[in-house]
mmCIF file of C-alpha atoms in Angstrom:
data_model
loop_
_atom_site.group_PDB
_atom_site.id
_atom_site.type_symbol
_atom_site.label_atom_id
_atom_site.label_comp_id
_atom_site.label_asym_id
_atom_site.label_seq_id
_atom_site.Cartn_x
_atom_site.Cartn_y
_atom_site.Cartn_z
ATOM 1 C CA UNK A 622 -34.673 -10.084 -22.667
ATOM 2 C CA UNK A 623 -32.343 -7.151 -23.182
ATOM 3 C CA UNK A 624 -29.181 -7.599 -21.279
ATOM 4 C CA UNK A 625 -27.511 -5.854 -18.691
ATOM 5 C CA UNK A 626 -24.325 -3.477 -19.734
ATOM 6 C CA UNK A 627 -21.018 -4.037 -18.255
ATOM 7 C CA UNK A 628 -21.295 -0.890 -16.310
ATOM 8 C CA UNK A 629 -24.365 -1.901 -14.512
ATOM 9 C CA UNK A 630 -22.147 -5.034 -13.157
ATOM 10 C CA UNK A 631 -19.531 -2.708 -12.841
ATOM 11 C CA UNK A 632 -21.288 -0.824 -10.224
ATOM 12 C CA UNK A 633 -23.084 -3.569 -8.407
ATOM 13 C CA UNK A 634 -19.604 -5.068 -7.773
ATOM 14 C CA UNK A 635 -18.287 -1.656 -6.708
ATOM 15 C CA UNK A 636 -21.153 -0.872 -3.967
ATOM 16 C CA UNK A 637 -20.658 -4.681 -3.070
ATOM 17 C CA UNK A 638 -16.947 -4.332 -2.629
ATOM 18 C CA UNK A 639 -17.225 -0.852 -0.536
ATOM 19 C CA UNK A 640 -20.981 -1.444 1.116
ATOM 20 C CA UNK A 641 -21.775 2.298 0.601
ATOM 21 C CA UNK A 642 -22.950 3.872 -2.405
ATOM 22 C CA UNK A 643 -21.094 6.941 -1.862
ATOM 23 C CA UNK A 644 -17.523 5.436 -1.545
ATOM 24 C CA UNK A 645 -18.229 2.968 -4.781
ATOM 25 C CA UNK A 646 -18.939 6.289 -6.828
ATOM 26 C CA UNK A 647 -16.311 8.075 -6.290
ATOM 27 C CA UNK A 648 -13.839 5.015 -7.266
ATOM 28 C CA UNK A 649 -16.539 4.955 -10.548
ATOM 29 C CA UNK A 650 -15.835 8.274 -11.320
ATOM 30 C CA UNK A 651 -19.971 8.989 -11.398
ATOM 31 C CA UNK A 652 -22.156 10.989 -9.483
ATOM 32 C CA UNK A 653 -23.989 8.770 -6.308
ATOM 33 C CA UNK A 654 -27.392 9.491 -7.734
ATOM 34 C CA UNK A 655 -26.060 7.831 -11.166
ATOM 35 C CA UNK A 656 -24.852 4.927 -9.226
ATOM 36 C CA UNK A 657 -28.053 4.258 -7.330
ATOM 37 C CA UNK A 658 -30.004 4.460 -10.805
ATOM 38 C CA UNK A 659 -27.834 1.714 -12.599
ATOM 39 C CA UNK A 660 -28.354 -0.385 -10.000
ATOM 40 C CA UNK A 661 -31.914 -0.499 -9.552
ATOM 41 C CA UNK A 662 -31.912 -0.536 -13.692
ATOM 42 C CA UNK A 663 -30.281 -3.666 -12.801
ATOM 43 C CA UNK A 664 -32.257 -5.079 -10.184
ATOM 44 C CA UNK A 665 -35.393 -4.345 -11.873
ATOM 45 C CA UNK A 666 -34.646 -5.807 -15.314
ATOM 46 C CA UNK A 667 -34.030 -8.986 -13.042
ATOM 47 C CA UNK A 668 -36.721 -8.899 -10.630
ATOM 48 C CA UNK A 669 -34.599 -9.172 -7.913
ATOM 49 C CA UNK A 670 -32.978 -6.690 -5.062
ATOM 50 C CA UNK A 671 -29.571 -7.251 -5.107
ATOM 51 C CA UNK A 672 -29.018 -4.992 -1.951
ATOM 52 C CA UNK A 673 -30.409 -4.666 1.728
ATOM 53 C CA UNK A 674 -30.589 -0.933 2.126
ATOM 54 C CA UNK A 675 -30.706 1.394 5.070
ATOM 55 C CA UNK A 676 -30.278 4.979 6.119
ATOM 56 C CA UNK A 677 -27.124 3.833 7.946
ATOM 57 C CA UNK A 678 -25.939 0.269 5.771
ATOM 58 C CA UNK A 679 -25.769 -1.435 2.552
ATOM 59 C CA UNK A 680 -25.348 -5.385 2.311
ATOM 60 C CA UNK A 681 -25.491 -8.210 0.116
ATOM 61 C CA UNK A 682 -29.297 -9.446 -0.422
ATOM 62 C CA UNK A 683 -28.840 -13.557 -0.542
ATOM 63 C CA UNK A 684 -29.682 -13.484 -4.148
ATOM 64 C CA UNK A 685 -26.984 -9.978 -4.899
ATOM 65 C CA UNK A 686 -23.988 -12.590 -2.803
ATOM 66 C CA UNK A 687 -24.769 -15.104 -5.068
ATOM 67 C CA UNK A 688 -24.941 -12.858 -7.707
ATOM 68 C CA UNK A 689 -21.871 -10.907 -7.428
ATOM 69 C CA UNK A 690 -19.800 -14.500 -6.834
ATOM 70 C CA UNK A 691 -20.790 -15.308 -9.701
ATOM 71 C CA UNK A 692 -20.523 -12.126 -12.222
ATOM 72 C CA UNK A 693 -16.880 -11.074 -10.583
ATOM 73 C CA UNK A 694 -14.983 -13.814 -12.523
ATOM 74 C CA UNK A 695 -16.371 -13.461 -15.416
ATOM 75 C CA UNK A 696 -16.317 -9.611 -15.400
ATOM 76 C CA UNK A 697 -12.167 -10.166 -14.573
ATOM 77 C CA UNK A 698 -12.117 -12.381 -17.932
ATOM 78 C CA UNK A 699 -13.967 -9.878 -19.938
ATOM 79 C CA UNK A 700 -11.722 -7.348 -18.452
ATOM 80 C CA UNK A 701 -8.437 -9.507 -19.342
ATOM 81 C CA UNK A 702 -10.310 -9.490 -22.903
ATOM 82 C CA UNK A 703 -10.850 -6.099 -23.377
ATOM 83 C CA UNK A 704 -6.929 -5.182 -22.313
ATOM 84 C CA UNK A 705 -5.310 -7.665 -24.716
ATOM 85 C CA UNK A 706 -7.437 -6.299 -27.317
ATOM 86 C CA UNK A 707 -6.057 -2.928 -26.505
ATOM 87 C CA UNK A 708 -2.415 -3.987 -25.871
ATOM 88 C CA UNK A 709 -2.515 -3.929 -29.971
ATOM 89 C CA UNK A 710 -2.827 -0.167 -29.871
ATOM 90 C CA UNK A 711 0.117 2.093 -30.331
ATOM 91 C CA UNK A 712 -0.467 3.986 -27.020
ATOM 92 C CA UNK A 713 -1.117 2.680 -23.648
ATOM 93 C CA UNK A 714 -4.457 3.612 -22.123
ATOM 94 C CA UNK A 715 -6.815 2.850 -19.648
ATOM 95 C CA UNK A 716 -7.248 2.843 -15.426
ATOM 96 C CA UNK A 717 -4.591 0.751 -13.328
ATOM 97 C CA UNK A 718 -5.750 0.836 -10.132
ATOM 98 C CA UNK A 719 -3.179 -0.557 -6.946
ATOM 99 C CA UNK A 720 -3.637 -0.779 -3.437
ATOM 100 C CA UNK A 721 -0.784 -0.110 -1.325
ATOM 101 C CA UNK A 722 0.051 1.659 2.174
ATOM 102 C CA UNK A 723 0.199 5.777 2.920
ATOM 103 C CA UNK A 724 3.766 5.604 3.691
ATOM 104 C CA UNK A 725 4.590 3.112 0.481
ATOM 105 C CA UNK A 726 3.157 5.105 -1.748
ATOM 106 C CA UNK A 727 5.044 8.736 -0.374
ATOM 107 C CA UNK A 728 8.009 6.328 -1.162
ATOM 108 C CA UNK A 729 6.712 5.646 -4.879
ATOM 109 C CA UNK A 730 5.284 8.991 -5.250
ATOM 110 C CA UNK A 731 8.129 10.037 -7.996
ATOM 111 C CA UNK A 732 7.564 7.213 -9.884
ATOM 112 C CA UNK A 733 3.783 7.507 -10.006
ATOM 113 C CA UNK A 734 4.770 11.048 -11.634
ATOM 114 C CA UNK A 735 7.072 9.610 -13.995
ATOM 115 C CA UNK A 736 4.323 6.651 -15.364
ATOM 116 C CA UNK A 737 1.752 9.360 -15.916
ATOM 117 C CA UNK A 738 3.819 11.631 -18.089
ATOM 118 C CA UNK A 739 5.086 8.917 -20.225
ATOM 119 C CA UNK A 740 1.519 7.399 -20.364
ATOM 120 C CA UNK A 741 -0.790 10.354 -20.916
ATOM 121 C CA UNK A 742 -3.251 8.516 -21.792
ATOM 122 C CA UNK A 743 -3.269 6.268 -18.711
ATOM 123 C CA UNK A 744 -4.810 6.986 -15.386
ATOM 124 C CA UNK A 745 -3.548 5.668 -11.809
ATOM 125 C CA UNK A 746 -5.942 5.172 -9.231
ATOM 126 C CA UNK A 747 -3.971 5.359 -5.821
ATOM 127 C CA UNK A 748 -6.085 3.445 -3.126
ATOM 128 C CA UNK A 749 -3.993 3.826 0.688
ATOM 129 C CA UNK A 750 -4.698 1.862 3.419
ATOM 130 C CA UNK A 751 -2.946 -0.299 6.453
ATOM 131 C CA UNK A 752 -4.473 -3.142 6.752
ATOM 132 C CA UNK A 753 -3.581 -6.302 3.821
ATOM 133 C CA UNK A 754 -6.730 -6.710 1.336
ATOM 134 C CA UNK A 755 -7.713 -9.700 -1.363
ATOM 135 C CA UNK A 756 -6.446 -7.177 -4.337
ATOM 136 C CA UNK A 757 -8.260 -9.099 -6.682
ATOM 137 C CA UNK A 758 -11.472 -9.509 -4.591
ATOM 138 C CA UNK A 759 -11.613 -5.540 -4.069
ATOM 139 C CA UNK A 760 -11.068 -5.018 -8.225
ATOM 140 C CA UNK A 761 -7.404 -3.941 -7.820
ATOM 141 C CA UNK A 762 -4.986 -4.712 -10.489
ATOM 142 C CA UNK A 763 -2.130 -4.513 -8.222
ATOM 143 C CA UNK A 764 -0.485 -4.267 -4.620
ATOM 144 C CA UNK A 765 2.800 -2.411 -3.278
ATOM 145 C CA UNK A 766 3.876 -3.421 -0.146
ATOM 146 C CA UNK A 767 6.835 -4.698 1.496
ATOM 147 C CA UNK A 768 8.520 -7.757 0.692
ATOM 148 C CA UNK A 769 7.791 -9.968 3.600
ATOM 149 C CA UNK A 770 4.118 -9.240 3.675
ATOM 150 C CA UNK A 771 3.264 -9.773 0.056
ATOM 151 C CA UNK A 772 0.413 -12.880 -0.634
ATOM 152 C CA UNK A 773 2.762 -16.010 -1.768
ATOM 153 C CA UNK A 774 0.564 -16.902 -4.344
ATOM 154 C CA UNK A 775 1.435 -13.578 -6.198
ATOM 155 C CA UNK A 776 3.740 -12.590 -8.637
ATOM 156 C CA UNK A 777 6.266 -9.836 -6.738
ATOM 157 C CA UNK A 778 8.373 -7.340 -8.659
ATOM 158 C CA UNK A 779 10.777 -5.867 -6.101
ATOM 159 C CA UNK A 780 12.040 -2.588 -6.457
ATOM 160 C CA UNK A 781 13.324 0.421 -4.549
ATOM 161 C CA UNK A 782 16.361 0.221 -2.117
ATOM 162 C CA UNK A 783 16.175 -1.579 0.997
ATOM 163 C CA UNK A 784 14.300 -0.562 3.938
ATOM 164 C CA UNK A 785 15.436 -0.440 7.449
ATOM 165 C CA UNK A 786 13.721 0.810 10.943
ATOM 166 C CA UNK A 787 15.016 3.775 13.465
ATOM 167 C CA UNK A 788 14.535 4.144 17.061
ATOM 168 C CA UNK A 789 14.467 7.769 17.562
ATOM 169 C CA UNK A 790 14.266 10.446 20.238
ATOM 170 C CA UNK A 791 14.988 14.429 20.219
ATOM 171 C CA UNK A 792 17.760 16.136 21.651
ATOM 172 C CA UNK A 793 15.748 17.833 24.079
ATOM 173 C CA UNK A 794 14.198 14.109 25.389
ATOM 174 C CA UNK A 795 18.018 12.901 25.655
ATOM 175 C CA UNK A 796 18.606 15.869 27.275
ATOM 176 C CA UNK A 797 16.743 14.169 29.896
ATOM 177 C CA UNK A 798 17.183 10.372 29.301
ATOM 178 C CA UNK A 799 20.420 8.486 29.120
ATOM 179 C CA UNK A 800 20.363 6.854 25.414
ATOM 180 C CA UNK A 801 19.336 3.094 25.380
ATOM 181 C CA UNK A 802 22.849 1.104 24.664
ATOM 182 C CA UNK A 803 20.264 -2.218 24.347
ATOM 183 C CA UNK A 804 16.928 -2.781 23.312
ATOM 184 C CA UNK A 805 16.183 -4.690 26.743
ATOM 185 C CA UNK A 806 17.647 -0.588 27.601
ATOM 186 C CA UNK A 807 13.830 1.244 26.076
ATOM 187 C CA UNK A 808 11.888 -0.520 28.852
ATOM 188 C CA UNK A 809 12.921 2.149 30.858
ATOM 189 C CA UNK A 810 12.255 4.984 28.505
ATOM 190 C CA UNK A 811 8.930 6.631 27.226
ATOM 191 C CA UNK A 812 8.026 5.244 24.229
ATOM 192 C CA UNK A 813 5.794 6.025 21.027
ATOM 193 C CA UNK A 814 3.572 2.934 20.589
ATOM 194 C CA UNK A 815 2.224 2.543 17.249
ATOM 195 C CA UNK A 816 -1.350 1.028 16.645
ATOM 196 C CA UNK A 817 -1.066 -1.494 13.807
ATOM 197 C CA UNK A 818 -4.166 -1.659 11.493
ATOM 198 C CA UNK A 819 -5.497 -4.938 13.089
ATOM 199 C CA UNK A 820 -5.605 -3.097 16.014
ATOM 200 C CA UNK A 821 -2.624 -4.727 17.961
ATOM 201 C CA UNK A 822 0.137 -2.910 18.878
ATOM 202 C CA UNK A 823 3.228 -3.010 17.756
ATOM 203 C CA UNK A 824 6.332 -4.802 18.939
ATOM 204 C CA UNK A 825 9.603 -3.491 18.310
ATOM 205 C CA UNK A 826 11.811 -6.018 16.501
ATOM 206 C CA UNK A 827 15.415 -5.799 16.462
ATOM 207 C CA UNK A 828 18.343 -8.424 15.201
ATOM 208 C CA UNK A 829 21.896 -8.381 15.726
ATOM 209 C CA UNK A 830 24.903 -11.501 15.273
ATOM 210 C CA UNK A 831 21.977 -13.456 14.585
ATOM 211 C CA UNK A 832 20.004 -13.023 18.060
ATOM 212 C CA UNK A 833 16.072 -11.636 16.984
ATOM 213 C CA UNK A 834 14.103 -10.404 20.007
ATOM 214 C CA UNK A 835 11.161 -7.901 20.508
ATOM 215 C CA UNK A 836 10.372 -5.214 22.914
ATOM 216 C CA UNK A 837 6.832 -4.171 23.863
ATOM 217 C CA UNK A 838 7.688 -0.698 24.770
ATOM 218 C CA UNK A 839 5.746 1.200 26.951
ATOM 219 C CA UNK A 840 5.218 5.011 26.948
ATOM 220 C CA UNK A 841 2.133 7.622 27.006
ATOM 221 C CA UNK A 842 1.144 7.980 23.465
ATOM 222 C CA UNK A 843 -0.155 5.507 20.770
ATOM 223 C CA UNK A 844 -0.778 6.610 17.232
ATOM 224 C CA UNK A 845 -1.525 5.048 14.169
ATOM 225 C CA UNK A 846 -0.017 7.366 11.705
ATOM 226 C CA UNK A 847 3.637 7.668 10.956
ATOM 227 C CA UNK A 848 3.510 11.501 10.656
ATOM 228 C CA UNK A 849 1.898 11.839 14.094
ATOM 229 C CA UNK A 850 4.167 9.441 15.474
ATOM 230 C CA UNK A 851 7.560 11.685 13.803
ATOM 231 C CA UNK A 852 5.646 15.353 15.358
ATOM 232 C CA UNK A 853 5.500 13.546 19.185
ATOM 233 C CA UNK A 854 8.983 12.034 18.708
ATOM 234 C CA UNK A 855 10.148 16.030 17.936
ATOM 235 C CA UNK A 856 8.370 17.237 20.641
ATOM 236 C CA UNK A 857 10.342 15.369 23.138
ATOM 237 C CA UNK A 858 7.172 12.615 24.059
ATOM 238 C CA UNK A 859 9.482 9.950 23.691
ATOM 239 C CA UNK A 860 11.181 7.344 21.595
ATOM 240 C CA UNK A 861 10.168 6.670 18.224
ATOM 241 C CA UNK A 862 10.462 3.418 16.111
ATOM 242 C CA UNK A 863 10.182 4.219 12.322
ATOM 243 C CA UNK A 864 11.408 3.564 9.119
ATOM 244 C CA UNK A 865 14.546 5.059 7.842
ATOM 245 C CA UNK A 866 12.522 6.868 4.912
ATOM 246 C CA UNK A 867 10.092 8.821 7.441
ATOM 247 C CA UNK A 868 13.129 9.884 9.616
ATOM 248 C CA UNK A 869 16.162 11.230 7.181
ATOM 249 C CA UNK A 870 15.519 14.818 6.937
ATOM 250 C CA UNK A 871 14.838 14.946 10.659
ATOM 251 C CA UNK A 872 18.333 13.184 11.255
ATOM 252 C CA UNK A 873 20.306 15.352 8.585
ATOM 253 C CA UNK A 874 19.046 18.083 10.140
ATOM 254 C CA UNK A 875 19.689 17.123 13.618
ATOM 255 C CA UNK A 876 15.968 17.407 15.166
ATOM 256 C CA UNK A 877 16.006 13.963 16.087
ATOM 257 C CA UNK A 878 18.946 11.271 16.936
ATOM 258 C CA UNK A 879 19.730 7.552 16.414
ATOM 259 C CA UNK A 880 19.889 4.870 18.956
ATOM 260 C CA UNK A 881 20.669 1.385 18.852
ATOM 261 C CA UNK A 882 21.567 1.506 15.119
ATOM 262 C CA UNK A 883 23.786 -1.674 15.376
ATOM 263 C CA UNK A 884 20.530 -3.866 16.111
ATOM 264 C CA UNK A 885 18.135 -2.466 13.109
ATOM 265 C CA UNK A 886 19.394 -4.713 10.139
ATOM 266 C CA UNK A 887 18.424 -3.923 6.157
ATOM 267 C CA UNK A 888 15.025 -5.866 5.217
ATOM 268 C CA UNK A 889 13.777 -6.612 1.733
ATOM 269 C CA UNK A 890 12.242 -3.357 0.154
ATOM 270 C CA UNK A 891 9.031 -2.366 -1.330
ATOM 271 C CA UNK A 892 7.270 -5.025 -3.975
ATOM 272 C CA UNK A 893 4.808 -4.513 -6.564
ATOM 273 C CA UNK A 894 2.885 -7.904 -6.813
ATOM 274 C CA UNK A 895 -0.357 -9.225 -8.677
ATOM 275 C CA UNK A 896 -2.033 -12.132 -9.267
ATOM 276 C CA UNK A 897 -1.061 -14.484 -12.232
ATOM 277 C CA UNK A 898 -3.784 -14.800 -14.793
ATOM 278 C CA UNK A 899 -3.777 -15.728 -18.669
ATOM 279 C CA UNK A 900 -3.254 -11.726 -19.835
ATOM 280 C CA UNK A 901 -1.862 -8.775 -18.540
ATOM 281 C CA UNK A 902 -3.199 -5.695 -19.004
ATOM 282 C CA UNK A 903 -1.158 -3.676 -21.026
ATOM 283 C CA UNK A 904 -0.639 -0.703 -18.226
ATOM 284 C CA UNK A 905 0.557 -2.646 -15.534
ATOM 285 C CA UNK A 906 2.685 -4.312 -18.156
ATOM 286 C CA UNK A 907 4.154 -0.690 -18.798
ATOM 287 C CA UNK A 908 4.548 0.035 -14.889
ATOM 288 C CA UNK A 909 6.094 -3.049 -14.416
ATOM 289 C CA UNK A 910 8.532 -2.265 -17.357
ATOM 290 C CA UNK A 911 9.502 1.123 -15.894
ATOM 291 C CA UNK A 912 10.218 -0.139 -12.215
ATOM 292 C CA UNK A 913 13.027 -2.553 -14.200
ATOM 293 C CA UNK A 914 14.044 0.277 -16.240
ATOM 294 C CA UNK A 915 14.789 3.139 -13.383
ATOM 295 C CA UNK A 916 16.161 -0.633 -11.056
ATOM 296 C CA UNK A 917 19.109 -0.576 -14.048
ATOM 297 C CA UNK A 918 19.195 3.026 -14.438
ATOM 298 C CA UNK A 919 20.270 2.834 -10.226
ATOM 299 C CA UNK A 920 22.392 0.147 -10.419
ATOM 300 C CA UNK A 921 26.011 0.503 -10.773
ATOM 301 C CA UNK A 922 27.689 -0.553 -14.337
ATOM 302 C CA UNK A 923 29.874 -3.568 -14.470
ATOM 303 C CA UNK A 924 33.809 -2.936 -14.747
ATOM 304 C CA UNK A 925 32.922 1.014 -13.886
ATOM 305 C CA UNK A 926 36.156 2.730 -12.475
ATOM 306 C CA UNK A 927 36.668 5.635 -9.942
ATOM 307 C CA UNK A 928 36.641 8.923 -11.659
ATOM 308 C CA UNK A 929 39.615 10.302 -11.110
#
C-alpha cells in the first residue's frame, strides 16, 4: 500500500488543531481547496473519514481522534529528525512558529526584525492570542509570555526588562475627580474594567511594604483590548490599569497621569519558554542565542566608570 506523505499528516493535524479548513490553510501556507484535497487523498487511501463535516463545523470523526493522537508524536519526532539533520547546514532555515500575546509581541516586535535579517533564510510565524494554549498540542515550537504564567514543566528563557502596571486617568477626568491616594481610594472612581480572555474580569492587584490586596473596580466600560482600553482612558471615561509599556508615550507626553505609583511593584518580565525534548531545532536554537546576546549587549559592564 503506498503510504501517506508527511504533508497529508501535516494537514490533517492542522484542520484538527484549528477545526476549520480555512484557518488550518492559511497557517499551511496553501490554498483551502488544496487542503481539503490532501485530506480526502488521505482519508480515502485509508478507507476511513477522519472528519465530521458541516456547512457550519469540522470535528474529529472517532477513528480521525484516534488517529491524530496517535500520528502527532511521531510527526514531532520526525520533525526533531529532520531539524538536527539540518542544524549541519551552514545557514539556518526553516519555519519557527511561537505563540504569544498581542501586547507581548508589540514588546518583541524589534527583535522579531532583527532574527529575520540575520536569518534570511528563516521564517517566523507570529500566532497572537490571550488566552494560555498546550504550545506543543497546537504545533508551536515556542511561547512568550510573562514570567509568572509560563507552564512549569517548560524550559523559560527570560528576557526583556521588567514589567510593571499603571493606574491611569487624563487630565481632563482629574479635572473632575480627586486622585486616588489608596487603592481602597478607586472604589469611588469610574473605572476601565478589562475582560480577561477566560472571560472573568479583571482584578486590580497592587503590593506595597509587603501588604498584596485587589480591587474589583467598578466603572462603565469593559474592554478586552489594551488599545481600546488606553483611547477611553484619554477620553476622560475613567481610570485605566495597564502596563507600563502601553502607557509611556501617553505619560511623557502628558495625555494621561499616574496614580498610586508607590503600590505597583516591578514583576518578572517577558519569557520565551518551550518544551524539553531530545533536539532542538536549529532556529529556535538561533532565537534563543540572540535574546542572550542583545540581554549582554543591555547589561552594564563590570568595573565600568562614569564618563567624565
Amino acid at each position: 500500500m503506498k503510504t501517506s506523505g508527511l504533508g497529508e499528516l501535516e494537514a490533517v493535524l492542522a484542520v484538527a488543531r484549528h477545526r476549520n479548513f480555512r484557518a488550518a490553510a492559511s497557517e499551511l501556507g496553501v490554498s483551502t481547496s488544496a487542503l481539503s484535497h490532501s485530506v480526502a487523498a488521505l482519508e480515502s487511501r485509508i478507507g476511513v473519514r477522519l472528519f465530521n463535516r458541516t456547512t457550519r463545523s469540522v470535528s474529529l470523526s472517532e477513528a480521525g481522534t484516534q488517529f491524530v493522537d496517535s500520528v502527532a508524536p511521531a510527526l514531532s519526532t520526525i520533525r526533531d529528525a529532520l531539524d538536527m539533520a539540518g542544524s549541519f547546514r551552514d545557514t539556518v532555515s526553516g519555519v519557527l512558529r511561537i505563540n504569544t500575546s498581542a501586547g507581548a509581541a508589540k514588546q518583541v516586535m524589534a527583535l522579531f526584525i532583527d532574527y529575520i535579517k540575520r536569518y534570511p533564510e528563516m521564517k517566523l510565524d507570529i500566532v497572537t492570542e490571550g488566552k494560555l494554549i498546550d504550545i506543543v498540542a497546537d504545533g508551536f515550537d515556542a511561547g512568550i509570555r510573562l514570567a509568572d504564567t509560563v507552564p512549569q514543566d517548560m524550559i523559560a528563557v527570560p528576557f526583556g526588562d521588567t514589567q510593571r502596571f499603571a493606574v491611569v486617568g487624563s487630565p481632563d477626568y482629574f479635572k473632575r475627580h480627586k486622585p486616588p491616594r489608596t487603592p481602597a481610594d478607586l472604589l469611588a472612581h469610574q473605572c476601565i474594567r478589562m475582560r480577561m480572555p477566560s472571560g472573568s474580569i479583571y482584578q486590580w492587584e497592587f503590593e506595597r511594604h509587603g501588604e498584596a490586596l485587589r480591587v474589583d473596580a467598578k466603572g462603565p466600560l469593559t474592554l478586552d483590548e489594551p488599545g481600546l482600553m488606553l483611547q477611553a482612558a484619554r477620553a476622560g471615561v475613567g481610570l485605566a490599569y495597564m502596563s507600563e509599556w502601553n502607557v509611556a508615550a501617553d505619560l511623557q507626553e502628558g495625555t494621561l497621569i499616574r496614580v498610586l505609583e508607590g503600590w505597583t511593584p516591578p514583576l518578572d518580565g517577558l519569557c520565551l519558554y518551550y518544551p524539553g525534548r531530545r533536539h532542538m531545532p536549529a532556529g529556535l536554537r538561533a532565537l534563543i542565542d540572540l535574546i542572550r546576546e542583545q540581554a549582554d549587549a543591555r547589561r552594564p559592564r563590570r568595573g565600568a566608570r562614569r564618563a567624565r
